[in-house]
Amino acid sequence: MSRPELVAPPEIYYGDTEAKKYTQNTRNQQIQADMTYRALELLSLPPGSPAFLLDIGCGSGLSGEILDEEGYTWVGVDIAPSMLEVALEREVEGDLFLQDIGQGLGFRPGSFDGAISISVLQWLLNAETSHPTSSPPHRLQRFFTTLHSALRNPSRAVFQFYPSSDDQIQLITSIAQKAGFGGGIVVDYPNSKKAKKVFLCLFVGGGGQQEVPKGLEGEEDDGRAMFERRRERERSRGKNGKRKSLKDKDWILKKKELYRKRGKEDIPRDSKYTGRKRKPVF
Amino acid sequence: MVRLVTHNLLACHAKDCNTNNFPLVFQNVQLEIREAEFNSDFIRNFLPKIEWNALVKTAYELGDTSLPQDQPEMVDDEFLKNLHHVLFEIHIIEGGMVCPNCKHNYPISDGIPNMLLAEHEIA
């Protein structure tokens, strides 16, 4: 798995070209959309009441678009100006802020009914300078404390992120707990290499009544595994190890019909000899 | 897109700036009015979160005087419509926001406020 957070800080990695690429990639859009829906599910907002949400690391607004569709009012913060520019072009509804979440959020207490964050937290785990305020624990602590106060009581914050080790999960959860959050980690599809997704579900208040939701189990239903097509092709080989010809009689007839429809001239007639197996030459 | 709905939630987050850091004062602003969909449920829900004095003060500074000085007890449609206009339809496109306490200036360009702090301002 590639780890862009190890390449450069986010505001530099997501420059103009990378921001465009990231947003236009349909597979990426799909993954982001799925994770946003799942995060909203884990947020389990009371139905029917219009909520005011915070999208942390909103980027180009891929997740924000879904919040728009679902009828939420939202505010997005991100550190990459190029991503925010793309978000402006895409005319998302939310208010956008250029902000480094590691420096803390400047919202009044109780501002938001919930927060979501898709593929962001791992970016906080690298130190960019040797200044004490740049160390990951310090930045995480500043972020979680200011977030905790910005959220309403009771409410939830759901983060999808890509930890590269258990130590990272440990560090993040312990700092979040110190900041006053309850909750824990939810892992979807823990046994699938590709579909596995880690969510951090944090609760504000609720008197310890809230239970961490269960992760999804089993295999991911959509999408195909690697080499599936090759396996199918192997299976289509007969007992004698020979592959079934792709260009059999049906295929030839179909092609000829297609050419006739297109008005191509000199298409040979169909006859009993069409697509007949030749005698072996030797 | 800075709208007053978010401006009303925004306080200065620089180091040691904990009192009198709200509301941020707009300076040299360019406004744009864009119509938005009216959602009375959302506004009713949002009402308790609003810091009324700050909202009215800021709206006056931006030249909108449709809101009463004191938050009315009775919420009628006319009031909600005015509030909707102030909260959602006034967009600040260019300019800056200045913290009344530490005088940090958060510049706004293209409707996006730059909330980044310098190294010595980080708490």
Coordinates of C-alpha atoms in Angstrom, one line a residue:
Chain A
M1 CA 0.0 0.0 0.0
S2 CA 1.4 3.4 -0.8
R3 CA 1.7 5.9 2.0
P4 CA 1.5 9.5 0.7
E5 CA 1.8 10.8 4.2
L6 CA 5.4 9.6 4.2
V7 CA 6.2 11.4 1.0
A8 CA 5.5 15.1 1.9
P9 CA 3.3 17.1 4.2
P10 CA -0.3 17.2 3.0
E11 CA -0.4 20.9 1.9
I12 CA 2.6 20.1 -0.4
Y13 CA 1.7 16.5 -1.5
Y14 CA -1.8 17.7 -2.5
G15 CA -0.6 20.4 -4.9
D16 CA -2.6 21.4 -7.9
T17 CA -2.1 18.3 -10.0
E18 CA -2.4 15.8 -7.2
A19 CA -5.6 17.5 -6.0
K20 CA -7.2 17.2 -9.4
K21 CA -6.1 13.6 -9.8
Y22 CA -7.4 12.7 -6.4
T23 CA -10.8 14.2 -7.1
Q24 CA -11.3 12.9 -10.6
N25 CA -10.3 9.3 -9.9
T26 CA -13.6 7.5 -10.0
R27 CA -12.4 4.6 -7.9
N28 CA -11.2 7.1 -5.3
Q29 CA -14.6 8.9 -5.4
Q30 CA -16.4 5.5 -4.9
I31 CA -14.2 4.6 -1.9
Q32 CA -14.5 8.0 -0.3
A33 CA -18.3 7.9 -0.8
D34 CA -18.6 4.5 0.8
M35 CA -16.5 5.5 3.7
T36 CA -18.5 8.7 4.2
Y37 CA -21.8 6.8 4.2
R38 CA -20.3 4.4 6.7
A39 CA -19.0 7.2 8.9
L40 CA -22.4 8.8 8.9
E41 CA -23.9 5.5 9.9
L42 CA -21.5 5.2 12.8
L43 CA -22.3 8.8 13.7
S44 CA -25.9 7.7 14.2
L45 CA -27.4 11.2 14.4
P46 CA -30.9 11.4 15.6
P47 CA -33.1 11.0 12.5
G48 CA -35.2 14.0 11.3
S49 CA -33.3 16.8 13.0
P50 CA -31.1 18.8 10.7
A51 CA -27.5 18.6 12.0
F52 CA -24.6 20.9 11.8
L53 CA -21.4 18.9 11.1
L54 CA -17.7 19.4 10.9
D55 CA -15.8 17.7 8.1
I56 CA -12.2 17.5 9.2
G57 CA -9.8 17.3 6.3
C58 CA -12.6 18.0 3.8
G59 CA -10.2 18.2 0.9
S60 CA -11.9 18.7 -2.4
G61 CA -15.3 18.1 -0.9
L62 CA -15.8 14.5 -2.0
S63 CA -17.3 13.7 1.4
G64 CA -18.9 17.1 1.7
E65 CA -20.9 16.4 -1.5
I66 CA -22.5 13.5 0.3
L67 CA -23.3 15.6 3.4
D68 CA -25.0 18.0 1.0
E69 CA -27.0 15.2 -0.5
E70 CA -28.0 14.0 2.9
G71 CA -29.2 17.4 3.8
Y72 CA -26.6 18.3 6.4
T73 CA -25.2 21.8 6.9
W74 CA -21.5 21.5 7.3
V75 CA -18.2 23.3 7.8
G76 CA -15.0 21.9 6.2
V77 CA -11.4 22.4 7.3
D78 CA -8.3 21.4 5.3
I79 CA -4.7 22.3 5.1
A80 CA -4.2 21.9 1.4
P81 CA -5.1 25.1 -0.5
S82 CA -5.2 23.3 -3.8
M83 CA -7.7 20.9 -2.5
L84 CA -9.9 23.7 -1.3
E85 CA -9.6 25.4 -4.6
V86 CA -11.0 22.3 -6.3
A87 CA -13.8 22.2 -3.7
L88 CA -14.6 25.8 -4.6
E89 CA -14.8 24.9 -8.3
R90 CA -17.1 22.0 -7.4
E91 CA -19.4 24.4 -5.6
V92 CA -20.0 22.5 -2.5
E93 CA -22.4 24.0 0.0
G94 CA -20.3 24.0 3.1
D95 CA -18.1 26.8 4.5
L96 CA -14.4 26.0 3.9
F97 CA -11.5 26.9 6.1
L98 CA -7.8 26.7 5.5
Q99 CA -6.6 25.3 8.8
D100 CA -4.0 23.0 10.3
I101 CA -5.9 20.7 12.6
G102 CA -2.7 20.0 14.5
Q103 CA -2.7 23.7 15.6
G104 CA -6.1 23.2 17.1
L105 CA -9.6 24.3 16.0
G106 CA -10.9 27.8 16.9
F107 CA -14.6 27.0 17.3
R108 CA -16.7 28.0 20.3
P109 CA -17.8 25.3 22.7
G110 CA -20.7 23.2 21.6
S111 CA -20.7 24.4 18.0
F112 CA -21.2 21.1 16.2
D113 CA -23.6 18.2 16.3
G114 CA -21.0 15.8 15.1
A115 CA -17.7 15.5 13.2
I116 CA -16.5 13.2 10.4
S117 CA -13.1 12.8 9.0
I118 CA -12.1 10.6 6.1
S119 CA -8.5 9.5 5.6
V120 CA -6.9 12.3 7.6
L121 CA -5.6 11.2 11.0
Q122 CA -2.6 9.4 9.6
W123 CA -1.3 12.7 8.3
L124 CA -0.9 13.9 11.9
L125 CA 1.5 11.2 12.7
N126 CA 4.6 12.7 11.1
A127 CA 6.7 15.5 12.5
E128 CA 7.6 18.2 9.9
T129 CA 10.0 20.2 12.1
S130 CA 11.8 19.7 15.3
H131 CA 9.9 22.5 17.1
P132 CA 8.1 21.1 20.2
T133 CA 4.7 22.1 18.8
S134 CA 5.4 20.0 15.8
S135 CA 5.6 16.6 17.5
P136 CA 2.7 14.2 16.7
P137 CA 1.6 13.7 20.3
H138 CA 1.5 17.4 20.9
R139 CA -0.5 18.1 17.7
L140 CA -2.9 15.2 18.3
Q141 CA -3.5 16.4 21.9
R142 CA -4.1 20.0 20.7
F143 CA -6.5 18.7 18.0
F144 CA -8.5 16.4 20.2
T145 CA -8.9 18.9 23.1
T146 CA -10.1 21.7 20.9
L147 CA -12.4 19.3 19.0
H148 CA -13.8 17.9 22.2
S149 CA -14.8 21.4 23.3
A150 CA -16.2 22.3 19.8
L151 CA -18.6 19.3 19.9
R152 CA -22.0 19.4 21.5
N153 CA -22.7 17.2 24.5
P154 CA -23.8 14.4 23.7
S155 CA -22.4 13.9 20.2
R156 CA -19.9 11.8 18.3
A157 CA -16.9 12.1 16.0
V158 CA -16.0 9.4 13.5
F159 CA -12.6 9.2 11.9
Q160 CA -11.7 6.8 9.1
F161 CA -7.9 6.5 8.9
Y162 CA -5.1 4.3 7.8
P163 CA -2.9 3.3 10.7
S164 CA 0.4 1.7 9.7
S165 CA 0.9 -0.1 13.1
D166 CA -0.9 -0.9 16.3
D167 CA 1.3 1.6 18.1
Q168 CA -0.2 4.4 16.1
I169 CA -3.7 3.2 17.1
Q170 CA -2.6 3.1 20.7
L171 CA -1.2 6.6 20.6
I172 CA -4.2 8.1 19.0
T173 CA -6.8 6.4 21.3
S174 CA -4.8 7.2 24.4
I175 CA -4.6 10.9 23.5
A176 CA -8.2 11.1 22.6
Q177 CA -9.1 9.5 25.9
K178 CA -7.0 12.1 27.8
A179 CA -8.8 14.8 25.9
G180 CA -12.1 13.5 27.4
F181 CA -13.5 11.4 24.6
G182 CA -15.0 8.0 25.2
G183 CA -15.3 5.3 22.5
G184 CA -12.9 3.2 20.6
I185 CA -11.8 1.6 17.3
V186 CA -14.2 -0.1 14.9
V187 CA -12.7 -2.3 12.2
D188 CA -14.8 -3.2 9.2
Y189 CA -13.9 -6.4 7.3
P190 CA -10.9 -7.2 9.5
N191 CA -10.0 -10.3 7.5
S192 CA -10.0 -8.7 4.1
K193 CA -6.7 -7.1 3.0
K194 CA -8.4 -4.7 0.6
A195 CA -11.7 -3.9 2.2
K196 CA -10.4 -3.5 5.7
K197 CA -11.3 -0.1 7.1
V198 CA -10.4 1.3 10.5
F199 CA -12.7 3.8 12.1
L200 CA -12.1 5.7 15.3
C201 CA -15.5 6.4 17.0
L202 CA -15.3 9.0 19.7
F203 CA -18.1 10.0 22.0
V204 CA -18.6 13.3 23.9
G205 CA -20.6 12.9 27.0
G206 CA -23.4 10.4 27.2
G207 CA -22.4 9.2 30.7
G208 CA -20.7 6.0 29.5
Q209 CA -24.0 4.8 28.1
Q210 CA -22.8 4.7 24.5
E211 CA -21.4 1.4 23.2
V212 CA -18.8 1.2 20.5
P213 CA -20.6 0.0 17.3
K214 CA -19.7 -3.4 15.8
G215 CA -17.5 -3.5 12.7
L216 CA -18.8 -5.2 9.6
E217 CA -17.9 -8.8 9.2
G218 CA -17.4 -11.2 6.3
E219 CA -16.1 -10.5 2.9
E220 CA -16.7 -7.3 1.1
D221 CA -19.6 -8.0 -1.4
D222 CA -18.8 -5.6 -4.2
G223 CA -15.6 -5.4 -6.2
R224 CA -13.5 -8.3 -7.3
A225 CA -10.4 -9.8 -5.9
M226 CA -7.1 -9.7 -7.7
F227 CA -6.5 -12.4 -10.4
E228 CA -10.2 -13.3 -10.4
R229 CA -10.4 -13.1 -14.2
R230 CA -7.3 -15.2 -14.7
R231 CA -8.8 -17.8 -12.4
E232 CA -12.0 -17.8 -14.4
R233 CA -10.0 -18.3 -17.6
E234 CA -8.1 -21.2 -16.1
R235 CA -11.4 -22.7 -15.1
S236 CA -12.7 -22.5 -18.6
R237 CA -10.0 -24.8 -19.9
G238 CA -11.3 -28.2 -20.5
K239 CA -10.1 -31.5 -19.0
N240 CA -7.5 -32.0 -21.7
G241 CA -5.8 -28.7 -20.7
K242 CA -6.8 -27.0 -23.9
R243 CA -8.5 -23.7 -23.7
K244 CA -11.9 -23.3 -25.4
S245 CA -11.5 -21.2 -28.5
L246 CA -12.9 -17.7 -28.1
K247 CA -13.5 -17.3 -31.8
D248 CA -16.0 -20.1 -32.2
K249 CA -18.9 -20.3 -34.6
D250 CA -21.2 -18.1 -32.5
W251 CA -18.6 -15.4 -32.2
I252 CA -18.0 -15.4 -36.0
L253 CA -21.7 -15.2 -36.7
K254 CA -22.1 -12.4 -34.3
K255 CA -19.2 -10.4 -35.8
K256 CA -20.6 -10.9 -39.3
E257 CA -24.0 -9.8 -38.3
L258 CA -22.5 -6.7 -36.7
Y259 CA -20.5 -5.8 -39.9
R260 CA -23.7 -6.2 -42.0
K261 CA -25.5 -3.9 -39.7
R262 CA -22.8 -1.3 -40.1
G263 CA -23.2 -1.6 -43.9
K264 CA -19.8 -3.1 -44.5
E265 CA -19.5 -4.7 -48.0
D266 CA -18.3 -8.2 -49.0
I267 CA -19.3 -10.0 -45.9
P268 CA -19.3 -13.7 -46.8
R269 CA -22.6 -15.6 -46.6
D270 CA -23.3 -17.7 -43.5
S271 CA -23.3 -21.4 -44.4
K272 CA -22.7 -24.8 -42.9
Y273 CA -19.0 -24.2 -43.5
T274 CA -18.9 -21.0 -41.4
G275 CA -16.5 -21.4 -38.5
R276 CA -15.9 -25.1 -39.3
K277 CA -12.9 -26.7 -37.7
R278 CA -10.1 -27.3 -40.2
K279 CA -8.4 -30.7 -40.6
P280 CA -5.0 -30.9 -38.8
V281 CA -2.4 -30.0 -41.3
F282 CA 0.2 -32.5 -40.2
Chain B
M1 CA -17.4 31.1 1.8
V2 CA -17.5 32.7 5.2
R3 CA -21.1 33.1 6.2
L4 CA -22.2 34.6 9.5
V5 CA -23.5 31.2 10.6
T6 CA -19.9 30.0 10.9
H7 CA -18.4 33.3 11.8
N8 CA -20.6 33.2 14.9
L9 CA -18.9 30.0 16.0
L10 CA -15.4 31.2 15.3
A11 CA -13.0 32.3 18.0
C12 CA -9.3 33.1 17.9
H13 CA -7.2 30.0 18.7
A14 CA -3.8 31.5 19.0
K15 CA -1.6 30.8 22.0
D16 CA -2.7 32.4 25.3
C17 CA -5.6 34.1 23.6
N18 CA -8.4 32.8 25.8
T19 CA -10.4 35.9 26.8
N20 CA -12.2 38.5 24.7
N21 CA -11.2 36.5 21.6
F22 CA -14.7 36.5 20.1
P23 CA -16.2 37.6 17.8
L24 CA -13.5 38.2 15.2
V25 CA -14.0 41.6 13.6
F26 CA -14.3 41.8 9.8
Q27 CA -12.1 44.3 8.0
N28 CA -12.0 45.5 4.4
V29 CA -14.6 43.0 3.4
Q30 CA -16.1 42.4 0.0
L31 CA -19.6 40.9 0.3
E32 CA -21.7 38.9 -2.0
I33 CA -25.3 38.0 -1.5
R34 CA -26.2 34.5 -2.7
E35 CA -29.6 33.0 -2.2
A36 CA -29.8 29.9 -0.2
E37 CA -32.6 27.4 0.5
F38 CA -34.7 28.3 3.6
N39 CA -34.8 25.6 6.2
S40 CA -36.8 26.7 9.2
D41 CA -36.2 23.5 11.2
F42 CA -32.4 24.0 11.0
I43 CA -32.6 27.6 12.1
R44 CA -34.9 26.8 15.0
N45 CA -32.4 24.1 16.1
F46 CA -29.5 26.4 15.6
L47 CA -31.0 29.3 17.5
P48 CA -29.7 28.2 21.0
K49 CA -26.1 28.0 19.7
I50 CA -26.1 31.6 18.4
E51 CA -24.3 34.2 20.4
W52 CA -27.0 36.9 19.7
N53 CA -25.1 40.1 20.6
A54 CA -22.1 39.1 18.5
L55 CA -24.3 38.2 15.5
V56 CA -26.3 41.5 15.6
K57 CA -23.1 43.5 16.1
T58 CA -21.4 41.8 13.1
A59 CA -24.5 42.1 11.0
Y60 CA -24.7 45.9 11.7
E61 CA -21.0 46.2 10.8
L62 CA -21.7 44.6 7.5
G63 CA -24.6 46.9 6.9
D64 CA -27.5 44.6 7.6
T65 CA -29.9 46.1 10.2
S66 CA -32.8 43.6 9.8
L67 CA -32.2 41.9 13.2
P68 CA -33.5 43.3 16.5
Q69 CA -30.9 44.3 19.2
D70 CA -32.4 41.8 21.7
Q71 CA -33.3 38.3 20.8
P72 CA -37.1 38.1 20.6
E73 CA -39.0 35.7 22.8
M74 CA -41.4 34.9 20.0
V75 CA -40.1 33.3 16.9
D76 CA -42.2 34.1 13.9
D77 CA -41.7 33.5 10.2
E78 CA -40.7 37.0 9.4
F79 CA -38.0 36.9 12.0
L80 CA -36.8 33.5 10.7
K81 CA -36.6 34.8 7.2
N82 CA -34.4 37.7 8.3
L83 CA -32.2 35.5 10.3
H84 CA -31.9 33.1 7.4
H85 CA -30.8 36.0 5.2
V86 CA -28.2 37.1 7.7
L87 CA -26.9 33.7 8.6
F88 CA -26.8 32.0 5.2
E89 CA -27.0 34.5 2.3
I90 CA -24.3 37.0 3.2
H91 CA -21.0 35.7 2.0
I92 CA -17.7 37.4 2.7
I93 CA -15.5 36.9 -0.3
E94 CA -12.4 38.9 0.5
G95 CA -11.0 40.8 3.4
G96 CA -9.9 39.7 6.9
M97 CA -10.9 38.9 10.4
V98 CA -9.1 40.4 13.3
C99 CA -9.1 39.0 16.8
P100 CA -10.2 41.7 19.3
N101 CA -7.7 40.5 21.9
C102 CA -4.4 39.6 20.2
K103 CA -5.0 41.4 16.9
H104 CA -4.1 38.4 14.9
N105 CA -5.4 38.9 11.3
Y106 CA -7.0 36.0 9.6
P107 CA -7.0 36.9 5.9
I108 CA -9.9 35.8 3.7
S109 CA -9.2 35.2 0.0
D110 CA -11.6 33.6 -2.5
G111 CA -14.1 33.1 0.4
I112 CA -11.7 30.9 2.3
P113 CA -10.3 32.2 5.6
N114 CA -6.7 31.3 6.3
M115 CA -6.7 30.1 9.9
L116 CA -3.0 29.0 10.0
L117 CA -0.9 30.3 12.8
A118 CA 2.8 31.1 12.9
E119 CA 5.0 28.8 14.9
H120 CA 5.2 31.1 18.0
E121 CA 1.4 31.4 18.1
I122 CA 0.7 27.7 18.4
A123 CA -0.5 26.6 21.8

